[in-house]
Tab-separated table of N, CA and C in Angstrom:
chain	number	residue	atom	x	y	z
A	17	MET	N	0.843	-1.173	0.000
A	17	MET	CA	0.000	0.000	0.000
A	17	MET	C	0.888	1.234	0.000
A	18	GLN	N	0.522	2.217	-0.857
A	18	GLN	CA	1.311	3.428	-0.932
A	18	GLN	C	0.701	4.493	-0.037
A	19	GLU	N	1.568	5.301	0.503
A	19	GLU	CA	1.117	6.390	1.351
A	19	GLU	C	1.487	7.720	0.700
A	20	ALA	N	0.643	8.698	0.889
A	20	ALA	CA	0.906	10.023	0.347
A	20	ALA	C	1.992	10.697	1.174
A	21	SER	N	2.924	11.347	0.476
A	21	SER	CA	3.985	12.054	1.173
A	21	SER	C	3.884	13.537	0.849
A	22	PHE	N	4.499	14.313	1.685
A	22	PHE	CA	4.472	15.763	1.502
A	22	PHE	C	5.221	16.162	0.236
A	23	SER	N	6.332	15.509	-0.044
A	23	SER	CA	7.104	15.828	-1.247
A	23	SER	C	6.323	15.445	-2.514
A	24	GLY	N	5.565	14.380	-2.470
A	24	GLY	CA	4.723	13.991	-3.606
A	24	GLY	C	3.631	15.016	-3.858
A	25	LEU	N	3.066	15.558	-2.792
A	25	LEU	CA	2.040	16.582	-2.914
A	25	LEU	C	2.627	17.852	-3.538
A	26	ILE	N	3.811	18.237	-3.090
A	26	ILE	CA	4.474	19.428	-3.627
A	26	ILE	C	4.780	19.224	-5.117
A	27	LYS	N	5.269	18.027	-5.498
A	27	LYS	CA	5.554	17.746	-6.905
A	27	LYS	C	4.269	17.839	-7.749
A	28	ALA	N	3.196	17.281	-7.242
A	28	ALA	CA	1.930	17.302	-7.989
A	28	ALA	C	1.447	18.738	-8.183
A	29	ILE	N	1.520	19.549	-7.149
A	29	ILE	CA	1.117	20.957	-7.254
A	29	ILE	C	2.023	21.688	-8.239
A	30	PHE	N	3.341	21.420	-8.175
A	30	PHE	CA	4.284	22.044	-9.102
A	30	PHE	C	3.970	21.669	-10.543
A	31	TYR	N	3.696	20.383	-10.805
A	31	TYR	CA	3.357	19.946	-12.163
A	31	TYR	C	2.068	20.595	-12.657
A	32	MET	N	1.084	20.731	-11.788
A	32	MET	CA	-0.178	21.370	-12.184
A	32	MET	C	0.042	22.840	-12.542
A	33	ILE	N	0.821	23.534	-11.727
A	33	ILE	CA	1.090	24.951	-12.004
A	33	ILE	C	1.913	25.090	-13.283
A	34	ALA	N	2.912	24.224	-13.467
A	34	ALA	CA	3.736	24.279	-14.678
A	34	ALA	C	2.882	23.998	-15.919
A	35	PHE	N	2.018	22.998	-15.853
A	35	PHE	CA	1.136	22.684	-16.971
A	35	PHE	C	0.218	23.860	-17.282
A	36	TYR	N	-0.301	24.508	-16.257
A	36	TYR	CA	-1.196	25.660	-16.450
A	36	TYR	C	-0.480	26.787	-17.189
A	37	TYR	N	0.737	27.136	-16.756
A	37	TYR	CA	1.453	28.236	-17.390
A	37	TYR	C	1.942	27.887	-18.797
A	38	ILE	N	2.351	26.640	-19.007
A	38	ILE	CA	2.753	26.226	-20.360
A	38	ILE	C	1.551	26.259	-21.297
A	39	PHE	N	0.417	25.760	-20.840
A	39	PHE	CA	-0.801	25.782	-21.650
A	39	PHE	C	-1.221	27.214	-21.954
A	40	LYS	N	-1.145	28.092	-20.965
A	40	LYS	CA	-1.500	29.498	-21.148
A	40	LYS	C	-0.575	30.155	-22.170
A	41	PHE	N	0.722	29.870	-22.108
A	41	PHE	CA	1.693	30.429	-23.036
A	41	PHE	C	1.431	29.938	-24.460
A	42	LEU	N	1.209	28.643	-24.615
A	42	LEU	CA	0.958	28.087	-25.949
A	42	LEU	C	-0.378	28.569	-26.514
A	43	ALA	N	-1.355	28.767	-25.655
A	43	ALA	CA	-2.652	29.269	-26.115
A	43	ALA	C	-2.511	30.686	-26.652
A	44	ARG	N	-1.690	31.512	-26.036
A	44	ARG	CA	-1.470	32.878	-26.525
A	44	ARG	C	-0.816	32.868	-27.909
A	45	ILE	N	0.003	31.863	-28.164
A	45	ILE	CA	0.694	31.795	-29.446
A	45	ILE	C	-0.206	31.208	-30.536
A	46	PHE	N	-0.821	30.063	-30.260
A	46	PHE	CA	-1.519	29.316	-31.302
A	46	PHE	C	-3.005	29.626	-31.419
A	47	LEU	N	-3.659	30.090	-30.386
A	47	LEU	CA	-5.098	30.325	-30.432
A	47	LEU	C	-5.485	31.396	-31.453
A	48	PRO	N	-4.799	32.532	-31.545
A	48	PRO	CA	-5.179	33.507	-32.581
A	48	PRO	C	-5.062	32.953	-34.000
A	49	VAL	N	-4.047	32.131	-34.245
A	49	VAL	CA	-3.875	31.536	-35.571
A	49	VAL	C	-5.028	30.583	-35.871
A	50	LEU	N	-5.395	29.760	-34.904
A	50	LEU	CA	-6.490	28.817	-35.099
A	50	LEU	C	-7.816	29.530	-35.301
A	51	VAL	N	-8.060	30.590	-34.546
A	51	VAL	CA	-9.315	31.344	-34.682
A	51	VAL	C	-9.363	32.025	-36.046
A	52	LYS	N	-8.235	32.576	-36.486
A	52	LYS	CA	-8.190	33.233	-37.797
A	52	LYS	C	-8.508	32.245	-38.914
A	53	LYS	N	-7.932	31.050	-38.850
A	53	LYS	CA	-8.211	30.030	-39.866
A	53	LYS	C	-9.670	29.606	-39.827
A	54	ALA	N	-10.247	29.470	-38.639
A	54	ALA	CA	-11.645	29.071	-38.519
A	54	ALA	C	-12.564	30.137	-39.106
A	55	VAL	N	-12.254	31.406	-38.856
A	55	VAL	CA	-13.067	32.497	-39.397
A	55	VAL	C	-12.959	32.546	-40.920
A	56	GLU	N	-11.756	32.361	-41.446
A	56	GLU	CA	-11.576	32.348	-42.900
A	56	GLU	C	-12.351	31.198	-43.535
A	57	LYS	N	-12.301	30.030	-42.917
A	57	LYS	CA	-13.010	28.864	-43.456
A	57	LYS	C	-14.515	29.087	-43.408
A	58	ALA	N	-15.015	29.670	-42.329
A	58	ALA	CA	-16.440	29.963	-42.231
A	58	ALA	C	-16.854	30.983	-43.289
A	59	GLY	N	-16.012	31.975	-43.540
A	59	GLY	CA	-16.300	32.964	-44.576
A	59	GLY	C	-16.340	32.335	-45.962
A	60	GLU	N	-15.408	31.425	-46.229
A	60	GLU	CA	-15.411	30.735	-47.520
A	60	GLU	C	-16.670	29.889	-47.687
A	61	ASN	N	-17.064	29.180	-46.629
A	61	ASN	CA	-18.295	28.374	-46.689
A	61	ASN	C	-19.503	29.254	-46.921
A	62	PHE	N	-19.541	30.404	-46.271
A	62	PHE	CA	-20.660	31.327	-46.443
A	62	PHE	C	-20.723	31.825	-47.881
A	63	GLN	N	-19.576	32.209	-48.444
A	63	GLN	CA	-19.554	32.687	-49.825
A	63	GLN	C	-19.959	31.586	-50.797
A	64	ARG	N	-19.522	30.359	-50.534
A	64	ARG	CA	-19.884	29.242	-51.394
A	64	ARG	C	-21.393	28.990	-51.349
A	65	GLN	N	-21.977	29.049	-50.155
A	65	GLN	CA	-23.422	28.854	-50.021
A	65	GLN	C	-24.190	29.975	-50.705
A	66	GLN	N	-23.717	31.209	-50.582
A	66	GLN	CA	-24.383	32.331	-51.240
A	66	GLN	C	-24.326	32.173	-52.758
A	67	GLN	N	-23.178	31.778	-53.272
A	67	GLN	CA	-23.026	31.589	-54.707
A	67	GLN	C	-23.942	30.471	-55.191
A	68	TYR	N	-23.991	29.370	-54.454
A	68	TYR	CA	-24.855	28.243	-54.813
A	68	TYR	C	-26.320	28.661	-54.784
A	69	SER	N	-26.708	29.397	-53.771
A	69	SER	CA	-28.092	29.865	-53.660
A	69	SER	C	-28.436	30.820	-54.789
A	70	GLN	N	-27.507	31.701	-55.111
A	70	GLN	CA	-27.748	32.665	-56.180
A	70	GLN	C	-27.859	31.953	-57.524
A	71	ASP	N	-27.005	30.979	-57.771
A	71	ASP	CA	-27.071	30.217	-59.020
A	71	ASP	C	-28.391	29.473	-59.136
A	72	ASN	N	-28.837	28.872	-58.039
A	72	ASN	CA	-30.103	28.127	-58.069
A	72	ASN	C	-31.285	29.050	-58.290
A	73	SER	N	-31.269	30.245	-57.699
A	73	SER	CA	-32.397	31.163	-57.868
A	73	SER	C	-32.480	31.643	-59.317
A	74	TRP	N	-31.336	31.864	-59.972
A	74	TRP	CA	-31.357	32.268	-61.382
A	74	TRP	C	-31.870	31.134	-62.253
A	75	GLN	N	-31.483	29.904	-61.954
A	75	GLN	CA	-31.965	28.767	-62.735
A	75	GLN	C	-33.454	28.575	-62.547
A	76	LYS	N	-33.946	28.735	-61.337
A	76	LYS	CA	-35.387	28.599	-61.081
A	76	LYS	C	-36.162	29.703	-61.780
A	77	ALA	N	-35.601	30.913	-61.808
A	77	ALA	CA	-36.285	32.021	-62.465
A	77	ALA	C	-36.393	31.752	-63.965
A	78	ARG	N	-35.359	31.191	-64.559
A	78	ARG	CA	-35.401	30.872	-65.990
A	78	ARG	C	-36.364	29.732	-66.277
A	79	ASN	N	-36.428	28.737	-65.391
A	79	ASN	CA	-37.278	27.574	-65.615
A	79	ASN	C	-38.747	27.862	-65.352
A	80	THR	N	-39.063	28.789	-64.458
A	80	THR	CA	-40.456	29.031	-64.088
A	80	THR	C	-41.141	30.025	-65.001
A	81	THR	N	-40.457	30.602	-65.968
A	81	THR	CA	-41.116	31.570	-66.851
A	81	THR	C	-42.158	30.903	-67.728
A	82	ASN	N	-41.976	29.637	-68.080
A	82	ASN	CA	-42.920	28.929	-68.932
A	82	ASN	C	-43.850	28.020	-68.148
A	83	ASP	N	-43.658	27.870	-66.871
A	83	ASP	CA	-44.478	26.974	-66.050
A	83	ASP	C	-45.734	27.674	-65.578
A	84	GLU	N	-46.749	26.872	-65.286
A	84	GLU	CA	-47.985	27.410	-64.728
A	84	GLU	C	-47.896	27.409	-63.215
A	85	ILE	N	-48.528	28.380	-62.605
A	85	ILE	CA	-48.579	28.467	-61.153
A	85	ILE	C	-50.011	28.153	-60.734
A	86	ILE	N	-50.180	27.163	-59.887
A	86	ILE	CA	-51.494	26.739	-59.427
A	86	ILE	C	-51.606	27.065	-57.946
A	87	ILE	N	-52.648	27.785	-57.598
A	87	ILE	CA	-52.876	28.161	-56.210
A	87	ILE	C	-54.144	27.462	-55.752
A	88	ASN	N	-54.049	26.718	-54.660
A	88	ASN	CA	-55.196	26.013	-54.111
A	88	ASN	C	-55.942	26.954	-53.178
A	89	THR	N	-57.151	27.367	-53.578
A	89	THR	CA	-57.928	28.314	-52.774
A	89	THR	C	-59.086	27.646	-52.060
A	90	ALA	N	-59.100	26.331	-51.975
A	90	ALA	CA	-60.205	25.624	-51.325
A	90	ALA	C	-60.274	25.985	-49.851
A	91	ASN	N	-59.152	26.107	-49.189
A	91	ASN	CA	-59.146	26.434	-47.765
A	91	ASN	C	-59.383	27.915	-47.523
A	92	ALA	N	-59.130	28.759	-48.501
A	92	ALA	CA	-59.285	30.197	-48.311
A	92	ALA	C	-60.757	30.598	-48.260
A	93	LYS	N	-61.645	29.838	-48.898
A	93	LYS	CA	-63.075	30.167	-48.909
A	93	LYS	C	-63.732	29.861	-47.572
A	94	ASN	N	-63.251	28.871	-46.857
A	94	ASN	CA	-63.831	28.480	-45.576
A	94	ASN	C	-62.827	28.725	-44.453
A	95	PRO	N	-62.820	29.936	-43.910
A	95	PRO	CA	-61.854	30.187	-42.828
A	95	PRO	C	-62.240	29.406	-41.576
A	96	ARG	N	-61.247	29.135	-40.771
A	96	ARG	CA	-61.500	28.386	-39.536
A	96	ARG	C	-62.275	29.234	-38.547
A	97	GLU	N	-63.144	28.602	-37.829
A	97	GLU	CA	-63.899	29.300	-36.793
A	97	GLU	C	-63.023	29.436	-35.555
A	98	THR	N	-63.160	30.568	-34.906
A	98	THR	CA	-62.423	30.760	-33.660
A	98	THR	C	-63.223	30.155	-32.525
A	99	LYS	N	-62.523	29.640	-31.557
A	99	LYS	CA	-63.200	29.032	-30.413
A	99	LYS	C	-63.794	30.119	-29.539
A	100	LYS	N	-65.006	29.891	-29.089
A	100	LYS	CA	-65.646	30.825	-28.167
A	100	LYS	C	-65.344	30.342	-26.758
A	101	VAL	N	-64.592	31.155	-26.058
A	101	VAL	CA	-64.157	30.759	-24.725
A	101	VAL	C	-65.166	31.184	-23.674
A	102	GLY	N	-65.745	32.360	-23.834
A	102	GLY	CA	-66.697	32.843	-22.837
A	102	GLY	C	-67.180	34.223	-23.203
A	103	ASP	N	-67.971	34.797	-22.336
A	103	ASP	CA	-68.512	36.131	-22.579
A	103	ASP	C	-67.495	37.187	-22.180
A	104	TYR	N	-67.554	38.319	-22.859
A	104	TYR	CA	-66.689	39.442	-22.541
A	104	TYR	C	-67.329	40.226	-21.409
A	105	VAL	N	-66.558	40.499	-20.378
A	105	VAL	CA	-67.066	41.250	-19.231
A	105	VAL	C	-66.258	42.532	-19.135
A	106	ASP	N	-66.966	43.668	-19.135
A	106	ASP	CA	-66.309	44.960	-19.021
A	106	ASP	C	-66.318	45.356	-17.543
A	107	TYR	N	-65.144	45.552	-16.992
A	107	TYR	CA	-65.024	45.912	-15.593
A	107	TYR	C	-64.908	47.419	-15.445
A	108	GLU	N	-65.570	47.940	-14.437
A	108	GLU	CA	-65.481	49.365	-14.136
A	108	GLU	C	-64.917	49.509	-12.737
A	109	GLU	N	-64.115	50.555	-12.557
A	109	GLU	CA	-63.510	50.802	-11.262
A	109	GLU	C	-64.516	51.498	-10.357
A	110	ILE	N	-64.662	51.030	-9.123
A	110	ILE	CA	-65.584	51.621	-8.164
A	110	ILE	C	-64.782	52.458	-7.175
A	111	ASP	N	-65.212	53.712	-6.979
A	111	ASP	CA	-64.520	54.593	-6.028
A	111	ASP	C	-64.998	54.366	-4.628
């Protein structure tokens, strides 16, 4: 069975502090580069999606010029009835 020693505790605390400062130092160096690349990639994806959407809208506009548009008005003639919850009561303030 192993027992905890004071020197082992000090070493563990030292390693934790050293790891924290090394990680903090490396994050200051590499994190801005990684964020910049992520933002650039997101911008490229956005531009690609916009271009794809724009191309599709132009193709649809060209294809729909000769097509017929059919609107189903069966539901528009019979609007839904609203539920009657109760009577309206007008309250007046009494002095």
